[in-house]
Short mmCIF file of C-alpha atoms in Angstrom, two decimals:
data_model
loop_
_atom_site.label_atom_id
_atom_site.label_comp_id
_atom_site.label_asym_id
_atom_site.label_seq_id
_atom_site.Cartn_x
_atom_site.Cartn_y
_atom_site.Cartn_z
CA MET O 11 -15.73 -27.81 3.69
CA LYS O 12 -15.54 -25.43 7.04
CA LYS O 13 -11.94 -25.63 6.66
CA SER O 14 -10.78 -25.54 3.35
CA LEU O 15 -13.02 -22.48 3.42
CA PHE O 16 -10.65 -21.01 6.47
CA LYS O 17 -7.66 -21.57 4.67
CA SER O 18 -9.13 -19.77 1.42
CA PHE O 19 -9.81 -17.15 3.65
CA VAL O 20 -6.31 -17.05 5.31
CA ALA O 21 -4.71 -16.97 1.97
CA LEU O 22 -6.50 -14.66 0.12
CA ALA O 23 -5.83 -12.18 3.37
CA LEU O 24 -1.77 -13.19 2.84
CA LEU O 25 -1.82 -12.14 -0.62
CA ALA O 26 -3.74 -9.00 0.32
CA SER O 27 -1.31 -8.14 3.06
CA MET O 28 1.43 -8.97 1.19
CA SER O 29 1.14 -7.62 -2.31
CA SER O 30 1.31 -3.67 -1.43
CA CYS O 31 4.85 -2.93 -3.01
CA ALA O 32 5.43 0.20 -1.60
CA THR O 33 4.52 -1.10 2.00
CA VAL O 34 6.98 -4.51 1.49
CA LEU O 35 9.61 -2.75 -0.19
CA GLY O 36 9.67 1.07 0.09
CA GLY O 37 10.96 0.36 3.86
CA ARG O 38 9.98 2.99 5.94
CA VAL O 39 7.26 5.29 5.74
CA THR O 40 8.04 8.95 7.37
CA GLU O 41 5.98 11.38 9.11
CA TYR O 42 5.77 13.85 5.64
CA GLN O 43 4.81 10.26 3.91
CA ARG O 44 1.88 10.08 6.81
CA THR O 45 0.86 13.52 6.97
CA LYS O 46 -1.25 15.16 4.42
CA PRO O 47 0.26 18.78 2.61
CA ALA O 48 -1.53 21.85 3.93
CA PRO O 49 -3.82 23.90 1.47
CA GLY O 50 -1.53 25.96 -0.87
CA LYS O 51 1.14 23.46 -0.79
CA PRO O 52 2.83 21.32 -2.98
CA ALA O 53 1.09 17.47 -3.82
CA ARG O 54 3.36 14.76 -2.50
CA GLU O 55 4.94 12.57 -4.81
CA ILE O 56 4.17 9.32 -6.65
CA ARG O 57 6.53 6.73 -6.84
CA GLY O 58 5.49 5.50 -10.45
CA ALA O 59 6.91 1.92 -10.54
CA ALA O 60 5.49 0.91 -7.30
CA LEU O 61 1.72 2.16 -8.20
CA ILE O 62 2.07 0.17 -11.85
CA ALA O 63 3.32 -2.82 -9.26
CA ASP O 64 0.13 -2.92 -7.35
CA VAL O 65 -2.29 -1.77 -10.44
CA ILE O 66 -0.84 -4.97 -12.15
CA LEU O 67 -0.39 -7.20 -9.08
CA PHE O 68 -3.17 -6.55 -7.11
CA TRP O 69 -5.22 -3.80 -7.06
CA PRO O 70 -6.30 -3.52 -3.53
CA GLY O 71 -2.10 -3.25 -2.87
CA ALA O 72 -2.50 -0.30 -4.09
CA ILE O 73 -5.48 1.56 -1.56
CA ILE O 74 -3.46 -0.32 1.60
CA ASP O 75 -0.14 1.53 0.02
CA PHE O 76 -2.25 5.11 -0.04
CA ALA O 77 -3.79 4.58 3.42
CA THR O 78 -0.51 4.08 5.01
CA GLY O 79 1.68 6.42 2.85
CA ALA O 80 3.69 4.39 1.65
CA ILE O 81 2.68 5.34 -2.08
CA TYR O 82 4.49 8.72 -1.25
CA ARG O 83 8.68 9.13 -2.62
CA PRO O 84 10.33 10.13 0.85
CA ARG O 85 11.59 13.60 0.87
#
């Protein structure tokens, strides 16, 4: 019982880490993507395809992409 619970947890963690499309497929995250724009500056653009893929495949992946900044288009 304990072993199957552990395997399920590992599988879920692996699924969660591999499902954030922009983080996995977006390439290297630039400093522009990581930093929040200053007040009065234009907002960063979001990669639409990556956001849609995150929502359809595994929505917590979108949280990971926003946290890492990978969801934003590089400059």
